[in-house]
mmCIF file of C-alpha atoms in Angstrom:
data_model
loop_
_atom_site.group_PDB
_atom_site.id
_atom_site.type_symbol
_atom_site.label_atom_id
_atom_site.label_comp_id
_atom_site.label_asym_id
_atom_site.label_seq_id
_atom_site.Cartn_x
_atom_site.Cartn_y
_atom_site.Cartn_z
ATOM 1 C CA MET A 1 -37.287 -72.461 296.180
ATOM 2 C CA ARG A 2 -34.862 -73.390 293.479
ATOM 3 C CA LEU A 3 -37.683 -74.671 291.151
ATOM 4 C CA PHE A 4 -39.601 -71.414 291.697
ATOM 5 C CA ILE A 5 -36.613 -69.290 290.684
ATOM 6 C CA ARG A 6 -35.951 -71.499 287.569
ATOM 7 C CA VAL A 7 -39.511 -71.049 286.268
ATOM 8 C CA ILE A 8 -39.406 -67.151 286.805
ATOM 9 C CA ILE A 9 -36.065 -66.919 284.670
ATOM 10 C CA GLN A 10 -37.553 -69.181 281.913
ATOM 11 C CA ARG A 11 -40.844 -67.074 281.645
ATOM 12 C CA THR A 12 -38.857 -63.867 281.608
ATOM 13 C CA LEU A 13 -36.685 -64.820 278.722
ATOM 14 C CA LEU A 14 -39.656 -66.206 276.706
ATOM 15 C CA GLY A 15 -41.390 -62.827 277.202
ATOM 16 C CA LEU A 16 -38.300 -60.898 275.948
ATOM 17 C CA LEU A 17 -38.139 -63.321 272.868
ATOM 18 C CA LEU A 18 -41.794 -62.503 271.932
ATOM 19 C CA CYS A 19 -41.350 -58.750 272.304
ATOM 20 C CA ALA A 20 -38.281 -58.792 269.872
ATOM 21 C CA THR A 21 -40.170 -60.767 267.296
ATOM 22 C CA SER A 22 -43.155 -58.483 267.500
ATOM 23 C CA GLY A 23 -40.873 -55.408 266.956
ATOM 24 C CA ASN A 24 -39.325 -56.801 263.760
ATOM 25 C CA LEU A 25 -42.810 -57.550 262.217
ATOM 26 C CA SER A 26 -43.861 -54.083 262.994
ATOM 27 C CA ALA A 27 -40.858 -52.578 261.307
ATOM 28 C CA GLN A 28 -41.306 -54.547 258.093
ATOM 29 C CA GLN A 29 -44.936 -53.611 257.787
ATOM 30 C CA ALA A 30 -43.993 -49.927 258.214
ATOM 31 C CA SER A 31 -41.487 -50.044 255.529
ATOM 32 C CA GLY A 32 -43.892 -51.280 252.826
ATOM 33 C CA SER A 33 -45.652 -54.434 251.587
ATOM 34 C CA LYS A 34 -43.028 -55.206 248.820
ATOM 35 C CA PRO A 35 -39.442 -56.441 249.375
ATOM 36 C CA PHE A 36 -36.573 -54.123 248.334
ATOM 37 C CA MET A 37 -35.838 -53.861 244.497
ATOM 38 C CA ALA A 38 -33.484 -51.761 242.485
ATOM 39 C CA PRO A 39 -35.329 -48.498 241.469
ATOM 40 C CA SER A 40 -36.457 -48.146 237.744
ATOM 41 C CA PRO A 41 -36.399 -44.749 236.107
ATOM 42 C CA TYR A 42 -39.517 -45.496 233.913
ATOM 43 C CA GLY A 43 -41.301 -48.176 235.846
ATOM 44 C CA GLY A 44 -41.377 -46.244 239.225
ATOM 45 C CA ARG A 45 -43.872 -43.567 238.055
ATOM 46 C CA GLN A 46 -45.876 -45.759 235.613
ATOM 47 C CA GLU A 47 -46.196 -48.887 237.540
ATOM 48 C CA SER A 48 -46.474 -47.469 241.181
ATOM 49 C CA PRO A 49 -49.966 -48.409 242.325
ATOM 50 C CA ARG A 50 -50.180 -45.574 244.875
ATOM 51 C CA ASN A 51 -48.765 -42.808 242.417
ATOM 52 C CA GLN A 52 -46.125 -41.921 244.968
ATOM 53 C CA PRO A 53 -43.509 -39.339 243.982
ATOM 54 C CA ALA A 54 -40.316 -40.606 242.511
ATOM 55 C CA SER A 55 -37.409 -41.033 245.009
ATOM 56 C CA GLN A 56 -34.092 -39.510 244.613
ATOM 57 C CA ALA A 57 -32.484 -42.665 243.334
ATOM 58 C CA GLN A 58 -35.212 -42.854 240.634
ATOM 59 C CA VAL A 59 -34.688 -39.376 239.572
ATOM 60 C CA TYR A 60 -30.936 -39.808 239.367
ATOM 61 C CA LEU A 61 -31.326 -42.853 237.102
ATOM 62 C CA GLU A 62 -33.771 -40.898 234.868
ATOM 63 C CA GLN A 63 -31.142 -38.250 234.477
ATOM 64 C CA GLN A 64 -28.432 -40.771 233.614
ATOM 65 C CA TYR A 65 -30.708 -42.652 231.011
ATOM 66 C CA SER A 66 -32.581 -39.708 229.632
ATOM 67 C CA GLN A 67 -31.549 -40.308 226.033
ATOM 68 C CA LYS A 68 -33.599 -43.475 225.237
ATOM 69 C CA GLN A 69 -32.002 -44.206 221.889
ATOM 70 C CA GLN A 70 -28.594 -44.452 223.530
ATOM 71 C CA ASN A 71 -29.743 -47.422 225.658
ATOM 72 C CA PRO A 72 -32.092 -49.680 223.748
ATOM 73 C CA VAL A 73 -32.797 -51.857 226.780
ATOM 74 C CA GLN A 74 -35.141 -50.200 229.414
ATOM 75 C CA LEU A 75 -34.390 -50.821 233.019
ATOM 76 C CA GLY A 76 -37.125 -52.906 234.693
ATOM 77 C CA ALA A 77 -38.619 -54.024 231.220
ATOM 78 C CA PRO A 78 -38.331 -57.440 229.628
ATOM 79 C CA LEU A 79 -35.791 -57.860 227.048
ATOM 80 C CA HIS A 80 -38.175 -59.129 224.312
ATOM 81 C CA GLN A 81 -40.098 -55.808 224.490
ATOM 82 C CA THR A 82 -37.176 -53.646 223.722
ATOM 83 C CA ASN A 83 -36.589 -52.008 220.291
ATOM 84 C CA PRO A 84 -34.042 -53.762 218.026
ATOM 85 C CA VAL A 85 -30.504 -52.595 217.921
ATOM 86 C CA GLN A 86 -29.785 -50.696 214.654
ATOM 87 C CA THR A 87 -26.170 -50.323 213.584
ATOM 88 C CA ALA A 88 -24.698 -48.715 210.699
ATOM 89 C CA GLY A 89 -22.992 -51.811 209.416
ATOM 90 C CA TRP A 90 -26.052 -53.968 209.688
ATOM 91 C CA LYS A 91 -27.662 -52.504 206.526
ATOM 92 C CA GLN A 92 -24.615 -52.869 204.408
ATOM 93 C CA ASP A 93 -24.859 -54.405 201.004
ATOM 94 C CA ILE A 94 -24.684 -58.203 201.455
ATOM 95 C CA THR A 95 -23.005 -58.383 198.092
ATOM 96 C CA GLN A 96 -19.928 -56.750 199.586
ATOM 97 C CA SER A 97 -19.355 -59.740 201.908
ATOM 98 C CA LEU A 98 -20.046 -62.479 199.193
ATOM 99 C CA PRO A 99 -17.324 -63.886 196.970
ATOM 100 C CA PRO A 100 -17.660 -62.901 193.211
ATOM 101 C CA LEU A 101 -19.568 -65.013 191.039
ATOM 102 C CA TYR A 102 -18.114 -66.216 187.704
ATOM 103 C CA SER A 103 -19.992 -67.589 184.721
ATOM 104 C CA GLN A 104 -18.744 -69.506 181.828
ATOM 105 C CA ASN A 105 -19.647 -66.615 179.369
ATOM 106 C CA ARG A 106 -18.131 -63.919 181.547
ATOM 107 C CA ALA A 107 -16.290 -62.714 178.307
ATOM 108 C CA GLN A 108 -19.604 -61.349 177.089
ATOM 109 C CA THR A 109 -19.996 -59.203 180.125
ATOM 110 C CA ARG A 110 -16.717 -57.553 179.356
ATOM 111 C CA ARG A 111 -18.092 -56.691 175.878
ATOM 112 C CA GLY A 112 -20.841 -54.448 177.325
ATOM 113 C CA GLN A 113 -23.526 -56.423 179.255
ATOM 114 C CA SER A 114 -24.726 -54.742 182.536
ATOM 115 C CA SER A 115 -23.235 -55.887 185.665
ATOM 116 C CA HIS A 116 -25.669 -54.165 187.984
ATOM 117 C CA LEU A 117 -26.067 -55.804 191.371
ATOM 118 C CA ARG A 118 -29.311 -55.696 193.221
ATOM 119 C CA GLN A 119 -28.941 -54.799 196.893
ATOM 120 C CA VAL A 120 -30.339 -57.312 199.359
ATOM 121 C CA GLY A 121 -31.154 -55.882 202.759
ATOM 122 C CA ALA A 122 -29.999 -57.550 206.000
ATOM 123 C CA MET A 123 -33.699 -57.954 207.244
ATOM 124 C CA GLN A 124 -34.900 -59.556 204.006
ATOM 125 C CA THR A 125 -35.413 -63.325 204.527
ATOM 126 C CA ASP A 126 -36.477 -64.316 200.996
ATOM 127 C CA TYR A 127 -32.944 -65.258 199.899
ATOM 128 C CA PRO A 128 -33.944 -67.625 197.094
ATOM 129 C CA SER A 129 -36.176 -65.023 195.364
ATOM 130 C CA ALA A 130 -33.444 -62.345 195.832
ATOM 131 C CA PHE A 131 -30.910 -64.644 194.086
ATOM 132 C CA GLU A 132 -33.335 -65.343 191.243
ATOM 133 C CA ALA A 133 -33.799 -61.527 190.797
ATOM 134 C CA PHE A 134 -30.075 -61.126 190.949
ATOM 135 C CA SER A 135 -29.538 -63.596 188.130
ATOM 136 C CA ASP A 136 -32.260 -62.023 186.052
ATOM 137 C CA ASP A 137 -30.659 -58.631 186.346
ATOM 138 C CA LEU A 138 -27.450 -60.117 185.132
ATOM 139 C CA ASN A 139 -29.225 -61.858 182.339
ATOM 140 C CA TYR A 140 -27.464 -65.108 183.265
ATOM 141 C CA PRO A 141 -30.136 -67.800 183.382
ATOM 142 C CA GLU A 142 -27.445 -70.401 183.826
ATOM 143 C CA LEU A 143 -26.739 -69.158 187.292
ATOM 144 C CA GLU A 144 -29.937 -70.577 188.476
ATOM 145 C CA ARG A 145 -28.174 -73.956 188.419
ATOM 146 C CA MET A 146 -24.560 -73.866 189.249
ATOM 147 C CA PRO A 147 -22.550 -76.038 186.821
ATOM 148 C CA ASP A 148 -20.470 -79.079 187.898
ATOM 149 C CA PRO A 149 -17.053 -77.742 188.903
ATOM 150 C CA GLU A 150 -15.302 -81.059 188.100
ATOM 151 C CA GLY A 151 -16.901 -81.522 184.737
ATOM 152 C CA ASN A 152 -16.039 -78.004 183.681
ATOM 153 C CA TYR A 153 -12.456 -78.449 184.861
ATOM 154 C CA THR A 154 -12.068 -81.448 182.819
ATOM 155 C CA GLU A 155 -13.630 -80.018 179.774
ATOM 156 C CA SER A 156 -11.592 -76.958 179.940
ATOM 157 C CA ILE A 157 -8.452 -78.959 180.116
ATOM 158 C CA ASP A 158 -9.327 -81.091 177.179
ATOM 159 C CA GLU A 159 -10.221 -77.965 175.187
ATOM 160 C CA LEU A 160 -7.281 -75.810 176.186
ATOM 161 C CA CYS A 161 -4.608 -78.431 176.463
ATOM 162 C CA GLY A 162 -5.680 -81.019 173.881
ATOM 163 C CA GLU A 163 -2.552 -81.030 171.829
ATOM 164 C CA SER A 164 -1.280 -77.521 171.440
ATOM 165 C CA CYS A 165 -0.827 -76.506 175.174
ATOM 166 C CA TRP A 166 2.734 -77.513 176.096
ATOM 167 C CA GLY A 167 4.637 -76.909 179.149
ATOM 168 C CA TRP A 168 7.214 -78.156 181.565
ATOM 169 C CA THR A 169 6.641 -81.162 183.808
ATOM 170 C CA VAL A 170 9.031 -82.324 186.499
ATOM 171 C CA LEU A 171 9.089 -85.998 187.293
ATOM 172 C CA PRO A 172 6.234 -87.001 184.928
ATOM 173 C CA THR A 173 4.378 -90.195 185.915
ATOM 174 C CA ASP A 174 4.341 -91.789 182.405
ATOM 175 C CA LEU A 175 7.013 -92.574 179.658
ATOM 176 C CA LEU A 176 6.595 -91.217 176.122
ATOM 177 C CA TYR A 177 8.744 -94.222 174.884
ATOM 178 C CA THR A 178 8.056 -97.263 176.866
ATOM 179 C CA SER A 179 10.425 -100.210 177.186
ATOM 180 C CA TYR A 180 9.981 -103.185 174.729
ATOM 181 C CA LEU A 181 7.764 -105.766 176.382
ATOM 182 C CA ALA A 182 9.910 -108.646 175.042
ATOM 183 C CA GLY A 183 13.285 -106.958 175.115
ATOM 184 C CA PRO A 184 15.604 -109.204 177.095
ATOM 185 C CA LYS A 185 17.621 -106.357 178.398
ATOM 186 C CA GLU A 186 15.082 -103.629 179.155
ATOM 187 C CA PRO A 187 14.897 -102.262 182.667
ATOM 188 C CA ARG A 188 11.972 -103.696 184.687
ATOM 189 C CA MET A 189 11.073 -105.776 187.647
ATOM 190 C CA ALA A 190 10.842 -109.382 186.685
ATOM 191 C CA LEU A 191 10.838 -112.927 187.835
ATOM 192 C CA ALA A 192 10.799 -115.921 185.446
ATOM 193 C CA VAL A 193 11.348 -119.561 186.057
ATOM 194 C CA LEU A 194 12.786 -121.100 182.714
ATOM 195 C CA ASN A 195 13.977 -124.457 181.743
ATOM 196 C CA GLU A 196 16.996 -124.834 179.534
ATOM 197 C CA LYS A 197 17.563 -128.240 177.891
ATOM 198 C CA ASP A 198 21.209 -128.538 178.902
ATOM 199 C CA ILE A 199 21.559 -126.708 182.227
ATOM 200 C CA GLY A 200 18.032 -127.422 183.625
ATOM 201 C CA TRP A 201 15.835 -124.943 185.677
ATOM 202 C CA GLN A 202 17.001 -121.440 186.105
ATOM 203 C CA MET A 203 15.455 -118.391 187.760
ATOM 204 C CA GLU A 204 15.809 -115.205 185.668
ATOM 205 C CA LEU A 205 15.415 -112.157 187.883
ATOM 206 C CA GLU A 206 15.612 -108.351 187.249
ATOM 207 C CA ALA A 207 15.530 -105.542 189.673
ATOM 208 C CA GLY A 208 15.309 -102.291 187.785
ATOM 209 C CA ALA A 209 13.232 -99.434 186.748
ATOM 210 C CA ARG A 210 12.877 -96.530 184.187
ATOM 211 C CA VAL A 211 11.352 -93.159 185.157
ATOM 212 C CA GLY A 212 10.920 -89.859 183.822
ATOM 213 C CA LEU A 213 12.933 -86.877 185.152
ATOM 214 C CA LEU A 214 11.727 -83.924 182.961
ATOM 215 C CA ARG A 215 9.257 -83.253 180.175
ATOM 216 C CA TYR A 216 8.453 -80.573 177.786
ATOM 217 C CA GLY A 217 5.213 -81.561 176.197
ATOM 218 C CA SER A 218 1.352 -81.794 176.525
ATOM 219 C CA MET A 219 -0.068 -80.515 179.723
ATOM 220 C CA ASN A 220 -2.984 -82.957 179.392
ATOM 221 C CA ASP A 221 -2.403 -86.124 180.948
ATOM 222 C CA GLU A 222 -4.424 -87.995 178.470
ATOM 223 C CA VAL A 223 -2.150 -86.895 175.609
ATOM 224 C CA LEU A 224 1.309 -88.319 175.678
ATOM 225 C CA GLU A 225 3.296 -85.975 173.441
ATOM 226 C CA GLY A 226 6.501 -83.913 173.654
ATOM 227 C CA TRP A 227 10.110 -84.397 174.673
ATOM 228 C CA GLN A 228 11.157 -86.332 177.832
ATOM 229 C CA LEU A 229 14.401 -87.122 179.606
ATOM 230 C CA ASP A 230 14.432 -90.547 181.442
ATOM 231 C CA VAL A 231 16.840 -92.511 183.552
ATOM 232 C CA GLU A 232 17.039 -96.228 183.766
ATOM 233 C CA GLY A 233 18.894 -98.898 185.632
ATOM 234 C CA ALA A 234 18.637 -102.697 186.113
ATOM 235 C CA GLY A 235 20.499 -105.713 187.419
ATOM 236 C CA PRO A 236 19.449 -108.921 185.966
ATOM 237 C CA PRO A 237 20.938 -111.929 187.880
ATOM 238 C CA ARG A 238 20.594 -115.688 187.067
ATOM 239 C CA LEU A 239 19.995 -118.061 189.899
ATOM 240 C CA ASN A 240 20.579 -121.807 189.335
ATOM 241 C CA ILE A 241 17.638 -123.767 190.683
ATOM 242 C CA GLU A 242 19.553 -127.044 190.140
ATOM 243 C CA GLU A 243 22.367 -125.879 192.449
ATOM 244 C CA GLU A 244 20.373 -124.575 195.448
ATOM 245 C CA LEU A 245 19.819 -121.069 193.894
ATOM 246 C CA ASP A 246 23.461 -120.269 193.345
ATOM 247 C CA LEU A 247 24.346 -117.104 191.553
ATOM 248 C CA ASP A 248 25.602 -118.025 188.097
ATOM 249 C CA ALA A 249 25.872 -114.520 186.545
ATOM 250 C CA ALA A 250 24.543 -111.040 186.627
ATOM 251 C CA ASP A 251 24.613 -108.170 184.058
ATOM 252 C CA PHE A 252 24.227 -104.531 185.098
ATOM 253 C CA ARG A 253 22.886 -101.701 183.007
ATOM 254 C CA VAL A 254 22.402 -97.902 183.422
ATOM 255 C CA GLY A 255 21.120 -95.459 180.787
ATOM 256 C CA VAL A 256 19.793 -92.028 180.056
ATOM 257 C CA PRO A 257 17.326 -91.996 177.201
ATOM 258 C CA LEU A 258 15.953 -88.872 175.576
ATOM 259 C CA THR A 259 12.572 -89.583 173.883
ATOM 260 C CA TRP A 260 10.072 -87.913 171.654
ATOM 261 C CA ARG A 261 6.414 -88.592 170.773
ATOM 262 C CA GLN A 262 3.805 -87.031 168.570
ATOM 263 C CA GLY A 263 0.652 -88.844 167.714
ATOM 264 C CA ALA A 264 1.436 -92.330 166.463
ATOM 265 C CA TYR A 265 5.203 -91.766 166.049
ATOM 266 C CA GLN A 266 7.928 -91.888 168.653
ATOM 267 C CA ALA A 267 11.749 -91.774 168.667
ATOM 268 C CA LYS A 268 14.567 -92.336 171.095
ATOM 269 C CA PHE A 269 18.118 -91.312 171.456
ATOM 270 C CA ALA A 270 19.905 -92.951 174.368
ATOM 271 C CA TYR A 271 22.979 -93.840 176.052
ATOM 272 C CA TYR A 272 23.561 -96.933 178.142
ATOM 273 C CA HIS A 273 26.338 -98.739 179.827
ATOM 274 C CA THR A 274 26.418 -102.501 180.538
ATOM 275 C CA SER A 275 28.831 -104.902 182.098
ATOM 276 C CA ALA A 276 28.754 -108.660 182.827
ATOM 277 C CA HIS A 277 29.923 -110.415 186.079
ATOM 278 C CA VAL A 278 30.165 -114.206 186.845
ATOM 279 C CA GLY A 279 28.891 -115.446 190.253
ATOM 280 C CA ASP A 280 31.423 -116.697 192.834
ATOM 281 C CA GLU A 281 29.438 -119.953 193.128
ATOM 282 C CA TYR A 282 29.727 -120.516 189.393
ATOM 283 C CA LEU A 283 33.528 -120.059 189.469
ATOM 284 C CA LYS A 284 33.748 -122.499 192.362
ATOM 285 C CA ARG A 285 31.852 -125.166 190.418
ATOM 286 C CA HIS A 286 33.899 -124.551 187.209
ATOM 287 C CA PRO A 287 37.408 -123.701 188.351
ATOM 288 C CA GLY A 288 38.680 -123.792 184.740
ATOM 289 C CA PHE A 289 36.362 -121.113 183.521
ATOM 290 C CA GLN A 290 37.959 -118.129 182.107
ATOM 291 C CA ARG A 291 36.239 -115.005 183.279
ATOM 292 C CA ILE A 292 35.897 -112.083 180.846
ATOM 293 C CA ASN A 293 35.382 -108.384 181.377
ATOM 294 C CA TYR A 294 32.467 -107.795 179.079
ATOM 295 C CA VAL A 295 31.732 -104.044 178.808
ATOM 296 C CA ARG A 296 29.648 -101.922 176.319
ATOM 297 C CA ASP A 297 29.108 -98.111 176.184
ATOM 298 C CA VAL A 298 26.452 -97.584 173.480
ATOM 299 C CA PHE A 299 24.597 -94.783 171.714
ATOM 300 C CA VAL A 300 21.122 -95.939 170.613
ATOM 301 C CA LEU A 301 18.785 -94.412 167.938
ATOM 302 C CA GLY A 302 15.335 -95.965 167.806
ATOM 303 C CA GLY A 303 11.802 -95.419 166.591
ATOM 304 C CA GLY A 304 8.276 -96.812 167.032
ATOM 305 C CA TYR A 305 4.964 -96.525 165.123
ATOM 306 C CA PHE A 306 1.474 -97.247 166.624
ATOM 307 C CA VAL A 307 -0.589 -99.062 163.956
ATOM 308 C CA ASP A 308 -3.305 -98.418 166.532
ATOM 309 C CA PRO A 309 -3.266 -97.565 170.137
ATOM 310 C CA ASP A 310 -2.827 -101.269 171.091
ATOM 311 C CA LEU A 311 -0.168 -102.394 168.490
ATOM 312 C CA ARG A 312 3.321 -100.997 168.230
ATOM 313 C CA LEU A 313 6.147 -101.727 165.659
ATOM 314 C CA TYR A 314 9.605 -100.628 166.648
ATOM 315 C CA ALA A 315 13.355 -100.883 165.631
ATOM 316 C CA GLU A 316 16.633 -99.522 166.991
ATOM 317 C CA ILE A 317 20.230 -99.486 166.122
ATOM 318 C CA GLY A 318 23.129 -99.136 168.637
ATOM 319 C CA TYR A 319 26.838 -98.362 168.340
ATOM 320 C CA ALA A 320 29.173 -98.992 171.182
ATOM 321 C CA PHE A 321 32.045 -96.533 171.225
ATOM 322 C CA ASN A 322 33.803 -98.498 174.079
ATOM 323 C CA THR A 323 33.887 -102.226 174.259
ATOM 324 C CA ASP A 324 35.838 -104.923 176.173
ATOM 325 C CA GLY A 325 35.865 -108.565 176.873
ATOM 326 C CA GLY A 326 34.796 -109.626 173.301
ATOM 327 C CA ALA A 327 32.150 -107.084 172.659
ATOM 328 C CA GLU A 328 31.932 -105.436 169.209
ATOM 329 C CA PRO A 329 30.235 -102.116 168.334
ATOM 330 C CA TRP A 330 27.077 -102.844 166.400
ATOM 331 C CA GLU A 331 23.637 -104.129 167.561
ATOM 332 C CA LEU A 332 20.312 -104.271 166.020
ATOM 333 C CA GLN A 333 16.875 -104.705 167.863
ATOM 334 C CA PHE A 334 13.339 -104.811 166.491
ATOM 335 C CA GLY A 335 9.933 -106.210 167.228
ATOM 336 C CA ALA A 336 6.111 -105.998 167.599
ATOM 337 C CA GLU A 337 3.882 -106.045 170.609
ATOM 338 C CA PHE A 338 0.192 -105.968 171.359
ATOM 339 C CA SER A 339 -0.761 -104.341 174.686
ATOM 340 C CA PRO A 340 -4.186 -102.773 175.149
ATOM 341 C CA ALA A 341 -3.952 -99.153 176.026
ATOM 342 C CA GLU A 342 -7.178 -99.018 177.879
ATOM 343 C CA HIS A 343 -7.383 -99.379 181.721
ATOM 344 C CA ASN A 344 -9.317 -102.526 182.303
ATOM 345 C CA GLY A 345 -9.354 -102.499 186.067
ATOM 346 C CA ILE A 346 -9.190 -105.721 187.809
ATOM 347 C CA TYR A 347 -10.147 -107.829 184.851
ATOM 348 C CA GLY A 348 -6.916 -106.982 182.780
ATOM 349 C CA ALA A 349 -6.493 -107.931 179.099
ATOM 350 C CA PRO A 350 -4.400 -110.249 177.006
ATOM 351 C CA PHE A 351 -1.049 -109.255 175.544
ATOM 352 C CA TRP A 352 1.747 -110.608 173.279
ATOM 353 C CA ALA A 353 5.138 -109.497 172.357
ATOM 354 C CA ILE A 354 7.987 -110.612 170.109
ATOM 355 C CA ASN A 355 11.485 -109.202 170.091
ATOM 356 C CA GLY A 356 14.584 -110.028 167.946
ATOM 357 C CA TYR A 357 18.126 -108.962 169.112
ATOM 358 C CA LEU A 358 21.142 -109.117 166.762
ATOM 359 C CA ARG A 359 24.677 -108.413 167.639
ATOM 360 C CA GLU A 360 27.905 -108.049 165.609
ATOM 361 C CA GLU A 361 29.973 -109.994 168.206
ATOM 362 C CA VAL A 362 28.220 -113.199 167.360
ATOM 363 C CA ASP A 363 28.413 -112.763 163.577
ATOM 364 C CA TRP A 364 24.972 -111.065 163.509
ATOM 365 C CA GLY A 365 23.412 -113.929 165.354
ATOM 366 C CA GLY A 366 21.309 -113.304 168.396
ATOM 367 C CA ASN A 367 18.150 -114.431 169.951
ATOM 368 C CA VAL A 368 14.260 -114.308 169.515
ATOM 369 C CA ASN A 369 12.144 -113.763 172.594
ATOM 370 C CA PHE A 370 8.459 -114.395 172.589
ATOM 371 C CA MET A 371 5.880 -113.659 175.374
ATOM 372 C CA ILE A 372 2.154 -114.179 175.667
ATOM 373 C CA GLY A 373 -0.163 -113.773 178.698
ATOM 374 C CA TRP A 374 -2.373 -111.425 180.669
ATOM 375 C CA GLN A 375 -1.790 -107.785 181.705
ATOM 376 C CA TRP A 376 -3.165 -105.200 184.094
ATOM 377 C CA ARG A 377 -2.549 -101.447 183.420
ATOM 378 C CA GLY A 378 -2.520 -99.049 186.335
ATOM 379 C CA ASP A 379 -5.671 -96.917 186.820
ATOM 380 C CA ARG A 380 -3.680 -93.651 187.487
ATOM 381 C CA ASN A 381 -0.605 -94.356 185.255
ATOM 382 C CA ASN A 382 0.547 -96.501 182.523
ATOM 383 C CA HIS A 383 2.495 -98.923 184.616
ATOM 384 C CA LEU A 384 2.026 -102.496 183.492
ATOM 385 C CA PHE A 385 1.899 -105.689 185.406
ATOM 386 C CA ARG A 386 2.111 -109.014 183.300
ATOM 387 C CA ILE A 387 2.004 -112.750 183.856
ATOM 388 C CA GLY A 388 2.549 -115.214 181.124
ATOM 389 C CA PHE A 389 4.496 -117.610 178.991
ATOM 390 C CA GLN A 390 8.073 -117.015 177.741
ATOM 391 C CA TYR A 391 10.063 -118.670 174.977
ATOM 392 C CA LEU A 392 13.587 -117.703 174.146
ATOM 393 C CA ASP A 393 15.826 -119.207 171.464
ATOM 394 C CA GLY A 394 19.459 -118.217 170.469
ATOM 395 C CA LYS A 395 22.308 -116.584 172.212
ATOM 396 C CA THR A 396 22.125 -116.427 175.972
ATOM 397 C CA MET A 397 20.773 -113.353 177.816
ATOM 398 C CA GLN A 398 23.804 -113.441 180.122
ATOM 399 C CA TYR A 399 26.761 -111.729 178.482
ATOM 400 C CA SER A 400 29.382 -113.598 180.677
ATOM 401 C CA PHE A 401 28.532 -116.484 178.376
ATOM 402 C CA PHE A 402 27.645 -114.452 175.246
ATOM 403 C CA GLN A 403 28.858 -116.994 172.768
ATOM 404 C CA ASN A 404 26.571 -119.835 174.301
ATOM 405 C CA SER A 405 23.198 -120.798 172.728
ATOM 406 C CA GLU A 406 20.210 -121.534 174.925
ATOM 407 C CA ARG A 407 16.607 -122.538 174.350
ATOM 408 C CA MET A 408 14.584 -121.592 177.321
ATOM 409 C CA VAL A 409 10.831 -121.859 178.080
ATOM 410 C CA GLY A 410 8.791 -121.210 181.259
ATOM 411 C CA PHE A 411 6.484 -118.772 182.992
ATOM 412 C CA GLY A 412 7.232 -115.333 184.356
ATOM 413 C CA THR A 413 5.873 -112.176 185.907
ATOM 414 C CA TRP A 414 6.952 -108.643 184.771
ATOM 415 C CA TYR A 415 6.304 -105.194 185.965
ATOM 416 C CA ASP A 416 7.090 -102.226 183.485
ATOM 417 C CA PHE A 417 7.214 -98.641 184.266
#
């Protein structure tokens, strides 16, 4: 009995399910053979296979989009079949958005040549031919090939600022009057190992520099002419290699040179102060040594002449208005040096220099300093690095012992600004 009731209930539920499914299919067939889509105001009447009248939704949409030109995209139509959008700014002259073109002979244009510009439409794709026609209208055939900007800039600087274009330069990179290569008291960076017949091996160092502060002269970097104010300073100590690099002495120098150069001629008016100091280690080794306070404040007037760009002759005279420690006013310096002015890159070039330095305080005695070796000149400035042989004979380079005579020979390296 229970089994019979269970079968009746199952068959009743199955029958109800089949009736419901059949009702849903009938409703879909009655509503149409296509799924629901948004009505199209233009596609409803044209594409309806049965030519049915438009629905209220389609009529409404037609009224909303009746102005076809205000809506370039048709509802229900592919985008690639719509008309292109036309805007007022699209056909503007393309030349208004381009930067101005300049020519080397633009001065002739100011004297009356036509400057008519041909308009190029936005839809025109033949841009090379349009540019050629534009250059033909301007009668500028050189616009067909734009010139090299770097070459024109260099040529214009050489032409306009060869020798007559002067101006102010703050912190110039080069000197108009370089230091004497063999001058024993010129400011530079140096390290030389020299042997003296009586005191043995010595290390002559120098920590100094000379740089430009202000120049009024040629604006062309290749032409070194004008007036320039420099500043210099150096501290050349002597270390005794025989005594475990003890400091024997050190002279200090600071100065302000005002220099001038024009062509092959140059001049210098300078002030410098120098003072001499004895090392503590030297005083311990020589307890009976009498220390002196050697001081000189000097005005210097000098000049140089370039026989050719690589060879310079020079001379200068100095007068010390303030002296102490045995120093006397007058001094005289002169010499010659060969230093190639060309930038030879990593290969470098040979050099030689000779300098004579005479002083009143030693009865117009002094010393002769000779150098020969190899040099490298900076690619972007005239800084000079040298290595070579040095020979000095005469009065010492250390003013704490200014009355002593020395003969020193050895090898050194020098960096000149």
